[in-house]
CSV table of C-alpha atoms in Angstrom, one decimal:
chain,number,residue,atom,x,y,z
A,1,MET,CA,-21.2,92.2,30.1
A,2,ASN,CA,-24.3,90.6,31.9
A,3,ILE,CA,-24.2,88.5,35.1
A,4,SER,CA,-24.9,85.3,33.1
A,5,LYS,CA,-21.8,85.6,30.9
A,6,ILE,CA,-19.8,86.5,33.9
A,7,LEU,CA,-20.9,83.3,35.7
A,8,ASN,CA,-20.1,81.2,32.7
A,9,ILE,CA,-16.6,82.6,32.4
A,10,VAL,CA,-16.1,81.9,36.2
A,11,LEU,CA,-17.5,78.4,35.8
A,12,LEU,CA,-15.1,77.8,32.8
A,13,LEU,CA,-12.1,78.9,34.7
A,14,ILE,CA,-13.1,76.7,37.6
A,15,LEU,CA,-13.3,73.7,35.3
A,16,ILE,CA,-10.0,74.4,33.8
A,17,GLY,CA,-8.5,74.5,37.2
A,18,VAL,CA,-10.1,71.3,38.2
A,19,PHE,CA,-8.9,69.5,35.1
A,20,ALA,CA,-5.4,70.8,35.5
A,21,VAL,CA,-5.3,69.5,39.1
A,22,LEU,CA,-6.5,66.1,37.9
A,23,ALA,CA,-4.0,66.0,35.1
A,24,THR,CA,-1.3,66.9,37.6
A,25,ASN,CA,-2.3,64.2,40.0
A,26,LYS,CA,-2.6,61.6,37.3
A,27,SER,CA,1.0,62.3,36.1
A,28,ASN,CA,2.3,62.2,39.6
A,29,LYS,CA,0.7,59.0,40.2
A,30,PRO,CA,3.5,56.2,40.7
A,31,THR,CA,3.5,53.5,38.1
A,32,GLU,CA,5.0,50.0,38.5
A,33,LYS,CA,8.3,51.4,37.2
A,34,GLN,CA,8.4,54.3,39.7
A,35,ILE,CA,8.9,52.2,42.9
A,36,ASP,CA,9.1,54.2,46.1
A,37,ASN,CA,12.1,52.6,47.4
A,38,ALA,CA,15.2,54.4,48.4
A,39,VAL,CA,17.7,51.5,47.6
A,40,ILE,CA,16.2,50.9,44.1
A,41,GLN,CA,16.2,54.6,43.4
A,42,ASN,CA,19.8,54.9,44.4
A,43,ILE,CA,20.7,52.0,42.0
A,44,HIS,CA,18.9,53.7,39.1
A,45,GLN,CA,20.5,57.0,39.8
A,46,ARG,CA,24.0,55.8,39.9
A,47,LYS,CA,26.2,57.0,37.1
A,48,SER,CA,30.0,57.1,36.1
A,49,VAL,CA,31.3,60.4,37.3
A,50,ARG,CA,34.5,61.7,35.9
A,51,ASN,CA,34.6,65.4,36.7
A,52,TYR,CA,35.0,66.6,40.3
A,53,THR,CA,35.1,69.8,42.5
A,54,GLU,CA,38.0,70.5,44.7
A,55,GLU,CA,36.0,69.6,47.9
A,56,LYS,CA,37.7,67.1,50.0
A,57,VAL,CA,36.7,63.5,50.8
A,58,THR,CA,37.1,62.7,54.4
A,59,ASN,CA,38.7,59.6,55.9
A,60,GLU,CA,35.4,58.7,57.6
A,61,GLN,CA,33.7,58.9,54.2
A,62,LEU,CA,36.4,56.5,52.7
A,63,ASP,CA,35.9,54.2,55.7
A,64,THR,CA,32.1,54.2,55.1
A,65,LEU,CA,32.8,53.2,51.5
A,66,VAL,CA,35.1,50.3,52.3
A,67,ARG,CA,32.8,49.0,55.0
A,68,ALA,CA,30.1,48.9,52.4
A,69,ALA,CA,32.5,47.0,50.1
A,70,MET,CA,33.2,44.4,52.7
A,71,ALA,CA,29.5,43.9,53.1
A,72,ALA,CA,29.5,42.3,49.5
A,73,PRO,CA,28.7,38.7,48.9
A,74,THR,CA,31.7,36.4,48.8
A,75,ALA,CA,32.1,32.8,47.5
A,76,MET,CA,32.6,30.5,50.6
A,77,ASN,CA,33.0,33.5,52.7
A,78,LYS,CA,36.6,33.8,51.7
A,79,GLN,CA,36.5,37.6,51.5
A,80,PRO,CA,39.6,37.6,49.1
A,81,TRP,CA,39.7,41.4,49.0
A,82,ALA,CA,42.2,44.2,50.0
A,83,PHE,CA,41.8,47.9,49.5
A,84,ILE,CA,44.2,50.9,49.1
A,85,LEU,CA,42.8,54.3,50.0
A,86,ILE,CA,44.3,57.3,48.5
A,87,ASN,CA,43.7,60.9,49.4
A,88,ASP,CA,47.3,62.4,48.8
A,89,ARG,CA,47.4,64.7,45.8
A,90,ALA,CA,50.9,63.7,44.8
A,91,VAL,CA,50.0,60.1,44.8
A,92,MET,CA,46.8,60.7,42.8
A,93,ASP,CA,48.7,62.6,40.2
A,94,SER,CA,51.6,60.2,39.8
A,95,LEU,CA,49.1,57.3,39.5
A,96,ALA,CA,47.4,59.1,36.7
A,97,ASN,CA,50.7,59.1,34.9
A,98,VAL,CA,50.8,55.3,35.2
A,99,LEU,CA,47.2,54.8,34.1
A,100,PRO,CA,46.3,56.7,30.9
A,101,ARG,CA,42.6,55.8,31.2
A,102,ALA,CA,42.3,57.1,34.7
A,103,GLN,CA,43.2,60.7,34.1
A,104,MET,CA,40.1,61.7,36.2
A,105,LEU,CA,42.4,61.0,39.1
A,106,ARG,CA,43.9,64.4,38.6
A,107,GLU,CA,40.5,66.1,39.7
A,108,ALA,CA,39.4,63.5,42.1
A,109,ALA,CA,39.8,64.0,45.8
A,110,ALA,CA,40.4,60.4,46.6
A,111,ALA,CA,40.4,56.9,45.2
A,112,VAL,CA,40.0,53.4,46.2
A,113,ILE,CA,41.9,50.5,44.7
A,114,VAL,CA,40.2,47.2,44.9
A,115,CYS,CA,42.4,44.3,44.9
A,116,GLY,CA,42.2,40.5,45.0
A,117,ASP,CA,44.2,38.6,47.6
A,118,LEU,CA,45.0,35.1,46.1
A,119,ASN,CA,46.2,33.9,49.5
A,120,LYS,CA,42.7,34.4,50.9
A,121,ALA,CA,41.0,33.0,47.8
A,122,GLY,CA,39.9,29.4,47.2
A,123,GLU,CA,41.9,26.6,45.8
A,124,ALA,CA,42.2,25.5,42.1
A,125,GLU,CA,39.3,26.8,40.0
A,126,ALA,CA,37.6,28.4,43.0
A,127,GLN,CA,40.4,30.7,43.2
A,128,GLN,CA,39.0,32.8,40.4
A,129,PHE,CA,36.1,33.6,42.4
A,130,TRP,CA,38.0,36.5,43.8
A,131,ILE,CA,37.2,38.4,40.5
A,132,GLN,CA,33.4,38.1,41.2
A,133,ASP,CA,33.8,38.8,44.9
A,134,CYS,CA,35.9,42.0,44.3
A,135,SER,CA,33.5,43.1,41.6
A,136,ALA,CA,30.6,42.9,43.9
A,137,ALA,CA,32.6,44.9,46.4
A,138,SER,CA,33.3,47.5,43.8
A,139,GLN,CA,29.7,47.8,42.9
A,140,ASN,CA,28.9,48.4,46.6
A,141,ILE,CA,31.4,51.1,46.7
A,142,LEU,CA,29.8,52.8,43.6
A,143,LEU,CA,26.3,52.6,45.1
A,144,ALA,CA,27.5,53.8,48.4
A,145,ALA,CA,29.3,56.9,46.8
A,146,GLN,CA,26.0,57.7,45.0
A,147,SER,CA,23.9,57.6,48.2
A,148,MET,CA,26.5,59.9,50.0
A,149,GLY,CA,26.2,62.6,47.3
A,150,LEU,CA,29.7,61.5,45.9
A,151,GLY,CA,30.7,60.6,42.4
A,152,ALA,CA,32.8,57.7,41.3
A,153,VAL,CA,33.8,55.7,38.4
A,154,TRP,CA,35.2,52.3,37.8
A,155,THR,CA,38.5,52.3,35.9
A,156,ALA,CA,39.8,48.9,35.1
A,157,VAL,CA,43.2,47.5,35.8
A,158,TYR,CA,42.6,43.7,35.6
A,159,PRO,CA,42.8,41.8,33.2
A,160,LYS,CA,45.4,44.0,31.3
A,161,GLU,CA,48.6,42.6,32.2
A,162,GLU,CA,50.6,45.8,31.7
A,163,SER,CA,48.3,47.8,33.9
A,164,ILE,CA,48.4,45.1,36.5
A,165,LYS,CA,52.3,45.2,36.4
A,166,ASP,CA,52.4,48.9,36.5
A,167,VAL,CA,50.0,49.3,39.5
A,168,LYS,CA,51.6,46.6,41.5
A,169,THR,CA,55.0,48.1,40.9
A,170,PHE,CA,53.8,51.6,41.8
A,171,PHE,CA,52.4,50.5,45.2
A,172,GLY,CA,54.9,47.8,45.8
A,173,MET,CA,52.2,45.1,46.0
A,174,PRO,CA,53.3,41.5,47.0
A,175,GLU,CA,52.9,38.8,44.4
A,176,ASN,CA,49.6,37.5,45.8
A,177,ILE,CA,47.9,40.8,45.3
A,178,ILE,CA,46.1,41.6,42.0
A,179,PRO,CA,44.6,45.1,41.5
A,180,LEU,CA,41.1,44.7,39.9
A,181,ASN,CA,40.3,48.4,39.4
A,182,VAL,CA,41.0,52.0,40.5
A,183,ILE,CA,37.9,54.0,41.6
A,184,PRO,CA,38.4,57.8,41.6
A,185,ILE,CA,35.9,59.5,44.1
A,186,GLY,CA,35.0,63.1,44.6
A,187,TYR,CA,32.1,65.6,44.5
A,188,PRO,CA,30.6,65.9,40.9
A,189,SER,CA,31.3,69.2,39.4
A,190,LYS,CA,28.4,68.9,37.0
A,191,ASP,CA,24.9,67.5,36.9
A,192,GLU,CA,24.9,64.3,35.0
A,193,ASN,CA,21.9,61.9,34.3
A,194,PRO,CA,22.2,58.2,34.6
A,195,LYS,CA,21.9,56.1,31.5
A,196,ASP,CA,18.8,54.2,31.0
A,197,LYS,CA,20.1,50.7,30.2
A,198,TYR,CA,16.8,48.7,30.6
A,199,LYS,CA,16.1,46.6,27.6
A,200,ALA,CA,13.2,44.3,27.6
A,201,GLU,CA,14.9,42.0,24.9
A,202,ASN,CA,17.5,41.0,27.4
A,203,ILE,CA,14.9,39.3,29.7
A,204,HIS,CA,13.9,35.6,29.4
A,205,PHE,CA,11.3,34.0,31.5
A,206,ASN,CA,11.6,30.3,32.3
A,207,LYS,CA,13.3,29.4,29.0
A,208,TRP,CA,15.6,31.0,26.5
């Protein structure tokens, strides 16, 4: 093979390498949908986790989660919430017997029950804002858990009357306390991808 052919082959290989680098850089270039923001990324990475390892969740981690919950918006600053933190294996298993749809409690290391306190809520129609306030607090727990490497899932209690009664009886809750949900928490035992729920047809600008 003469020198000219060798040079042509070398040049071809160099060009292939250059194009490969350019293609890689182009594909890695952030788009408008790829926002370099840790909070936004955490929101989009959140998912419902129902399978957990045996690794413990510490009291300090639970405290961090409820601190995040109590940073949620609240109508008229009533803060009509209360939280039950659970990390006792026997309590977790017994609660799973009460709530058929929360069987993941048997694997989870801990749980948070988000409750509304009607004594702290507003008057008349405004009293129902506790549902929105406690829902916002629950979302903060889910997002905080995601950011801490934990997994969590919202299991509903309210508005099912039977579930509300069962949970209130189980924990001996006073009349003014209404459990909104039970959130099992632990370290995920498997890799799960978040669902892409974005749908452009759900967006309306300035009018319906």
